[in-house]
Amino acid sequence: MKVSIFSSKSYDEEFLRKFNAVFGHELVFIENRLTAETALFAEGSLAVCAFVNDVLDRSTLEKLAQGGCRFIALRCAGYNNVDLAAAKSLSLLVARVPAYSPYAVAEHAVALLLCLNRHIHKAYNRVREGNFSIDGLIGHDVHGKTIGVVGTGIIGSIFARIMRGFGCEVLAHDVNPNTECVQLGVRYVALDELFARSHAISLHCPLMPETHHLIGEKTFALMHDGIFIVNTSRGALINTEAAITAIKSGRLGGLALDVYEEESGLFFEDRSISIIQDDVFMRLTTFPNVLVTGHQAFFTHEAMENIAKTTLANLADFEAGRSCANLVK
Ligand code: NAI
């Protein structure tokens, strides 16, 4: 089956080609992001493979359907970038990779928290420049602190377990509390209590209308000064402008992001010799207590292997007319 793979990077090609030997799909690698304008590149492909910043809105989906596409294989877990109602009306099936390595993302969230707390990003640069002063690099013990986890699904529950291992009190909020977390000693509380009591908060819930700008002006008002926030989930969970105000006032003591609400025009490309036009993002990067990675939390060998295998298997299920367990309903 011919499959057009959008937003393709060398590492996608490497892993997908390696495991496709078993499946034998005809893979066409396209570097462009999938948008209504680029959808025509998929003409003649029965399936399309897309990633987190591809735009799968109604107009893109209509063009894909017109070009003969019937199946969309997301090579990611989140599907907030897909207009599912439009896909359904066009009889397009959408599948995803629900869990490729939850450890990769949870461990990256922990790494960001530790780096931010102990100013490792600053220390790294200082030492390289021969500056061995430790002035300003003081952190806190993580042990004994209260950590808030919003969303205790597959990734959030692993993050919570790691934090329990550090000797933290873990408060959580989820619309469906996780019994495994309760057994670990995690305490489920209302969001307001979580915001008010946590020294650091890590976000692991999906982006949906109810969670859009979950962290904003009103929620910062509930938190105590110096709180750390880590977001490895989706950028628009945080109102970035409100976060900038909270950093300037000292309410927000540290912000670590692997995702950013306007990341789609920035991330996954080398823009080091471009003039970046996003003033909000550039303001963020001027703060010493803001740490940004470019949506790499998932990026481990294990995760890439699982993404490739599951994506190719989802495509094979569709081709064979089998029911696919990873369809997005
Ligand atoms: P999951 O579906 O296992 O867990 C999400 C949890 O959020 C569920 O327990 C759900 O009940 C909860 N939830 C839903 N609505 C909520 C609300 N309004 N308030 C609080 N909790 C709510 O998802 P998983 O695999 O743990 O992934 C979490 C997020 O991580 C994904 O939505 C995705 O956006 C992001 N992600 C980021 C990656 C990266 O590389 N940075 C890679 C993979 C996922």
Coordinates of N, CA, C and O in Angstrom, one line a residue, residues 153-259:
G153 N -2.6 9.6 33.5 CA -2.7 8.5 32.5 C -1.4 7.8 32.5 O -0.7 7.6 33.5
I154 N -1.1 7.3 31.3 CA 0.1 6.5 31.2 C 1.4 7.2 31.6 O 2.2 6.7 32.3
I155 N 1.6 8.4 31.0 CA 2.8 9.2 31.3 C 2.8 9.8 32.7 O 3.7 9.7 33.4
G156 N 1.7 10.5 33.0 CA 1.6 11.2 34.3 C 1.8 10.2 35.5 O 2.4 10.6 36.5
S157 N 1.3 9.0 35.3 CA 1.4 8.0 36.5 C 2.9 7.6 36.6 O 3.3 7.4 37.8
I158 N 3.6 7.5 35.5 CA 5.0 7.1 35.6 C 5.8 8.3 36.3 O 6.6 8.1 37.2
F159 N 5.5 9.5 35.8 CA 6.1 10.7 36.4 C 5.8 10.7 37.9 O 6.7 11.0 38.8
A160 N 4.6 10.4 38.3 CA 4.2 10.4 39.7 C 5.0 9.4 40.5 O 5.5 9.6 41.6
R161 N 5.2 8.2 39.9 CA 5.9 7.1 40.6 C 7.4 7.6 40.8 O 8.0 7.3 41.9
I162 N 8.0 8.2 39.8 CA 9.4 8.7 39.9 C 9.5 9.7 41.1 O 10.4 9.7 41.9
M163 N 8.5 10.6 41.1 CA 8.5 11.6 42.1 C 8.3 11.0 43.5 O 8.9 11.5 44.5
R164 N 7.5 10.0 43.6 CA 7.3 9.3 44.9 C 8.7 8.7 45.3 O 9.1 8.7 46.5
G165 N 9.4 8.2 44.3 CA 10.7 7.6 44.6 C 11.7 8.6 45.1 O 12.7 8.3 45.8
F166 N 11.5 9.9 44.7 CA 12.4 11.0 45.2 C 12.0 11.4 46.6 O 12.7 12.2 47.2
G167 N 10.9 10.8 47.1 CA 10.5 11.2 48.5 C 9.6 12.4 48.5 O 9.6 13.1 49.5
C168 N 8.9 12.6 47.4 CA 8.0 13.8 47.3 C 6.5 13.4 47.8 O 6.1 12.3 47.6
E169 N 5.8 14.4 48.2 CA 4.4 14.2 48.4 C 3.8 14.5 47.0 O 4.2 15.5 46.4
V170 N 3.0 13.7 46.5 CA 2.4 13.9 45.1 C 0.9 14.1 45.2 O 0.2 13.3 45.7
L171 N 0.5 15.3 44.7 CA -0.9 15.6 44.6 C -1.3 15.4 43.1 O -0.5 15.8 42.2
A172 N -2.4 14.9 42.8 CA -2.8 14.7 41.4 C -4.2 15.2 41.2 O -5.0 15.3 42.1
H173 N -4.5 15.6 39.9 CA -5.8 15.9 39.5 C -6.0 15.2 38.2 O -5.2 15.3 37.3
D174 N -7.2 14.5 38.1 CA -7.5 13.8 36.8 C -9.0 13.6 36.8 O -9.6 13.3 37.9
V175 N -9.6 13.6 35.7 CA -11.1 13.4 35.6 C -11.4 11.9 35.9 O -12.5 11.5 36.3
N176 N -10.4 11.0 35.7 CA -10.5 9.6 36.0 C -9.3 9.2 36.9 O -8.3 8.8 36.4
P177 N -9.4 9.3 38.2 CA -8.3 8.9 39.1 C -7.8 7.5 38.8 O -8.6 6.6 38.4
N178 N -6.5 7.3 38.9 CA -5.8 6.1 38.6 C -5.5 5.3 39.9 O -4.8 5.8 40.7
T179 N -6.1 4.1 40.0 CA -5.9 3.4 41.2 C -4.5 3.0 41.6 O -4.1 3.0 42.7
E180 N -3.7 2.8 40.5 CA -2.3 2.5 40.7 C -1.6 3.7 41.4 O -0.7 3.5 42.3
C181 N -2.0 4.9 41.0 CA -1.4 6.1 41.7 C -1.8 6.2 43.1 O -1.0 6.5 44.0
V182 N -3.1 5.8 43.4 CA -3.6 5.9 44.8 C -2.8 4.9 45.6 O -2.3 5.2 46.7
Q183 N -2.5 3.7 45.0 CA -1.7 2.7 45.8 C -0.2 3.2 46.0 O 0.4 2.8 47.0
L184 N 0.2 4.1 45.2 CA 1.6 4.7 45.3 C 1.6 5.8 46.4 O 2.7 6.3 46.7
G185 N 0.4 6.1 46.9 CA 0.3 7.2 47.9 C 0.1 8.5 47.3 O 0.2 9.6 48.0
V186 N -0.3 8.6 46.0 CA -0.6 9.8 45.4 C -2.0 10.2 45.9 O -2.9 9.4 46.0
R187 N -2.2 11.5 46.2 CA -3.5 12.0 46.7 C -4.2 12.8 45.6 O -3.6 13.8 45.1
Y188 N -5.4 12.4 45.3 CA -6.2 13.2 44.3 C -6.9 14.4 45.0 O -7.5 14.2 46.0
V189 N -6.7 15.5 44.4 CA -7.3 16.7 45.0 C -8.0 17.6 43.9 O -7.7 17.3 42.7
A190 N -8.7 18.6 44.3 CA -9.3 19.5 43.3 C -8.2 20.3 42.7 O -7.1 20.5 43.4
L191 N -8.3 20.8 41.5 CA -7.3 21.5 40.8 C -6.8 22.7 41.6 O -5.6 23.0 41.7
D192 N -7.8 23.4 42.2 CA -7.4 24.6 43.0 C -6.5 24.3 44.2 O -5.5 25.0 44.4
E193 N -6.7 23.2 44.8 CA -5.9 22.7 45.9 C -4.5 22.4 45.4 O -3.4 22.7 46.0
L194 N -4.5 21.7 44.2 CA -3.2 21.3 43.6 C -2.4 22.5 43.3 O -1.2 22.6 43.6
F195 N -3.0 23.5 42.7 CA -2.3 24.8 42.4 C -1.8 25.5 43.6 O -0.7 26.0 43.6
A196 N -2.6 25.5 44.7 CA -2.3 26.2 45.9 C -1.2 25.6 46.7 O -0.4 26.3 47.3
R197 N -1.1 24.2 46.6 CA -0.2 23.5 47.5 C 1.1 23.1 46.9 O 2.1 22.7 47.6
S198 N 1.2 23.0 45.6 CA 2.4 22.4 44.9 C 3.6 23.3 44.9 O 3.4 24.5 44.6
H199 N 4.8 22.8 45.0 CA 6.0 23.5 44.8 C 6.3 23.5 43.3 O 7.0 24.3 42.8
A200 N 5.9 22.4 42.7 CA 6.2 22.2 41.2 C 5.0 21.4 40.6 O 4.4 20.6 41.3
I201 N 4.7 21.8 39.4 CA 3.5 21.1 38.7 C 4.0 20.6 37.4 O 4.7 21.3 36.7
S202 N 3.6 19.4 37.1 CA 3.9 18.8 35.8 C 2.6 18.5 35.1 O 1.7 17.9 35.6
L203 N 2.5 18.9 33.8 CA 1.3 18.7 33.1 C 1.3 17.5 32.2 O 2.2 17.3 31.3
H204 N 0.3 16.6 32.3 CA 0.3 15.4 31.5 C -1.1 15.1 31.0 O -1.4 13.9 30.8
C205 N -2.0 16.1 31.0 CA -3.3 15.8 30.5 C -3.4 16.2 29.0 O -2.5 17.0 28.5
P206 N -4.3 15.7 28.2 CA -4.4 16.1 26.8 C -4.9 17.5 26.6 O -5.5 18.1 27.5
L207 N -4.6 18.1 25.5 CA -5.2 19.4 25.1 C -6.6 19.2 24.5 O -6.7 18.5 23.5
M208 N -7.5 19.8 25.2 CA -8.9 19.7 24.7 C -9.5 21.1 25.0 O -8.9 21.9 25.8
P209 N -10.7 21.4 24.6 CA -11.3 22.7 24.9 C -11.3 22.9 26.4 O -11.0 24.0 26.9
E210 N -11.6 21.9 27.2 CA -11.6 22.1 28.7 C -10.2 22.4 29.3 O -10.2 22.9 30.4
T211 N -9.2 21.9 28.6 CA -7.8 22.1 29.2 C -7.0 23.2 28.5 O -5.9 23.5 28.9
H212 N -7.6 23.9 27.5 CA -6.9 24.9 26.8 C -6.7 26.1 27.8 O -7.5 26.5 28.6
H213 N -5.4 26.5 27.9 CA -5.0 27.6 28.9 C -5.4 27.2 30.3 O -5.8 28.1 31.1
L214 N -5.3 26.0 30.6 CA -5.5 25.5 32.0 C -4.6 26.3 33.0 O -5.1 26.6 34.1
I215 N -3.4 26.7 32.5 CA -2.6 27.5 33.4 C -2.6 28.9 32.7 O -2.1 29.1 31.6
G216 N -3.2 29.8 33.5 CA -3.3 31.2 33.0 C -3.3 32.2 34.2 O -3.0 31.8 35.3
E217 N -3.8 33.4 33.9 CA -3.7 34.4 34.9 C -4.4 34.0 36.2 O -3.9 34.2 37.3
K218 N -5.7 33.4 36.0 CA -6.4 33.1 37.2 C -5.8 32.0 38.0 O -5.8 32.0 39.3
T219 N -5.2 31.0 37.4 CA -4.6 29.9 38.1 C -3.2 30.3 38.7 O -2.9 29.9 39.8
F220 N -2.5 31.2 38.1 CA -1.2 31.7 38.7 C -1.6 32.4 40.0 O -0.8 32.3 41.0
A221 N -2.8 33.1 40.0 CA -3.1 33.8 41.3 C -3.3 32.8 42.5 O -3.1 33.2 43.6
L222 N -3.6 31.5 42.2 CA -3.8 30.6 43.3 C -2.5 30.0 43.8 O -2.4 29.4 44.8
M223 N -1.4 30.1 43.0 CA -0.1 29.4 43.3 C 0.7 30.3 44.2 O 0.5 31.5 44.3
H224 N 1.7 29.6 44.9 CA 2.5 30.5 45.7 C 3.8 30.9 44.9 O 4.1 30.3 43.9
D225 N 4.4 32.0 45.4 CA 5.6 32.5 44.7 C 6.7 31.5 44.5 O 7.0 30.7 45.4
G226 N 7.2 31.5 43.3 CA 8.4 30.6 43.1 C 8.1 29.3 42.6 O 9.0 28.4 42.4
I227 N 6.8 29.0 42.3 CA 6.4 27.7 41.8 C 7.1 27.3 40.5 O 7.4 28.2 39.7
F228 N 7.4 26.1 40.3 CA 8.0 25.6 39.0 C 6.9 24.9 38.2 O 6.1 24.1 38.8
I229 N 6.9 25.1 36.9 CA 5.9 24.4 36.1 C 6.7 23.7 34.9 O 7.5 24.3 34.3
V230 N 6.3 22.5 34.7 CA 6.9 21.7 33.6 C 5.8 21.3 32.7 O 4.8 20.7 33.1
N231 N 6.0 21.5 31.4 CA 4.9 21.1 30.4 C 5.6 20.3 29.3 O 6.3 20.8 28.5
T232 N 5.3 19.0 29.3 CA 5.7 18.1 28.2 C 4.5 17.6 27.5 O 4.6 16.6 26.7
S233 N 3.3 18.1 27.7 CA 2.1 17.6 27.1 C 1.8 18.3 25.8 O 2.1 17.8 24.7
R234 N 1.1 19.4 25.9 CA 0.8 20.2 24.7 C 0.9 21.7 25.1 O 0.4 22.1 26.2
G235 N 1.4 22.5 24.2 CA 1.8 23.9 24.5 C 0.6 24.7 25.0 O 0.7 25.5 26.0
A236 N -0.6 24.6 24.4 CA -1.7 25.4 24.7 C -2.4 25.1 26.0 O -3.4 25.7 26.4
L237 N -1.8 24.2 26.8 CA -2.3 24.0 28.2 C -1.9 25.3 29.0 O -2.5 25.6 30.0
I238 N -0.9 26.0 28.5 CA -0.4 27.2 29.2 C -0.6 28.4 28.4 O -0.3 28.4 27.2
N239 N -1.2 29.5 29.0 CA -1.3 30.8 28.3 C 0.1 31.4 28.4 O 0.5 31.8 29.5
T240 N 0.9 31.5 27.4 CA 2.3 31.9 27.4 C 2.4 33.3 27.9 O 3.3 33.6 28.7
E241 N 1.5 34.2 27.4 CA 1.6 35.6 27.8 C 1.4 35.7 29.3 O 2.1 36.5 30.0
A242 N 0.5 34.9 29.9 CA 0.2 35.0 31.3 C 1.5 34.4 32.0 O 1.8 34.9 33.1
A243 N 2.1 33.4 31.5 CA 3.3 32.9 32.1 C 4.4 33.9 32.1 O 5.2 34.0 33.1
I244 N 4.6 34.7 31.1 CA 5.6 35.7 31.0 C 5.3 36.8 32.1 O 6.3 37.1 32.9
T245 N 4.1 37.1 32.3 CA 3.7 38.1 33.4 C 4.1 37.5 34.7 O 4.6 38.1 35.6
A246 N 3.8 36.2 34.9 CA 4.0 35.5 36.2 C 5.5 35.4 36.5 O 5.9 35.4 37.6
I247 N 6.3 35.2 35.4 CA 7.8 35.1 35.6 C 8.3 36.5 36.0 O 9.1 36.6 37.0
K248 N 7.8 37.5 35.4 CA 8.3 38.9 35.7 C 7.9 39.3 37.1 O 8.7 40.0 37.8
S249 N 6.8 38.8 37.6 CA 6.3 39.2 39.0 C 7.0 38.3 40.0 O 6.9 38.6 41.2
G250 N 7.6 37.2 39.6 CA 8.2 36.2 40.6 C 7.3 35.1 41.0 O 7.7 34.2 41.7
R251 N 6.0 35.2 40.6 CA 5.1 34.2 41.0 C 5.5 32.8 40.4 O 5.6 31.8 41.1
L252 N 6.0 32.9 39.1 CA 6.5 31.6 38.5 C 8.0 31.6 38.7 O 8.7 32.5 38.1
G253 N 8.5 30.7 39.4 CA 9.9 30.7 39.7 C 10.8 29.9 38.7 O 12.0 30.1 38.6
G254 N 10.1 29.1 37.8 CA 10.8 28.4 36.8 C 9.8 27.8 35.9 O 8.7 27.3 36.3
L255 N 10.1 27.8 34.6 CA 9.2 27.2 33.6 C 10.0 26.3 32.7 O 11.0 26.8 32.1
A256 N 9.7 25.1 32.5 CA 10.4 24.2 31.6 C 9.4 23.7 30.6 O 8.3 23.1 31.0
L257 N 9.6 23.9 29.4 CA 8.7 23.5 28.3 C 9.3 22.6 27.3 O 10.4 22.9 26.8
D258 N 8.6 21.6 26.9 CA 9.0 20.8 25.8 C 8.1 21.1 24.6 O 8.3 20.6 23.5
V259 N 7.0 21.8 25.0 CA 6.0 22.1 24.0 C 5.6 23.5 24.2 O 5.7 24.1 25.3

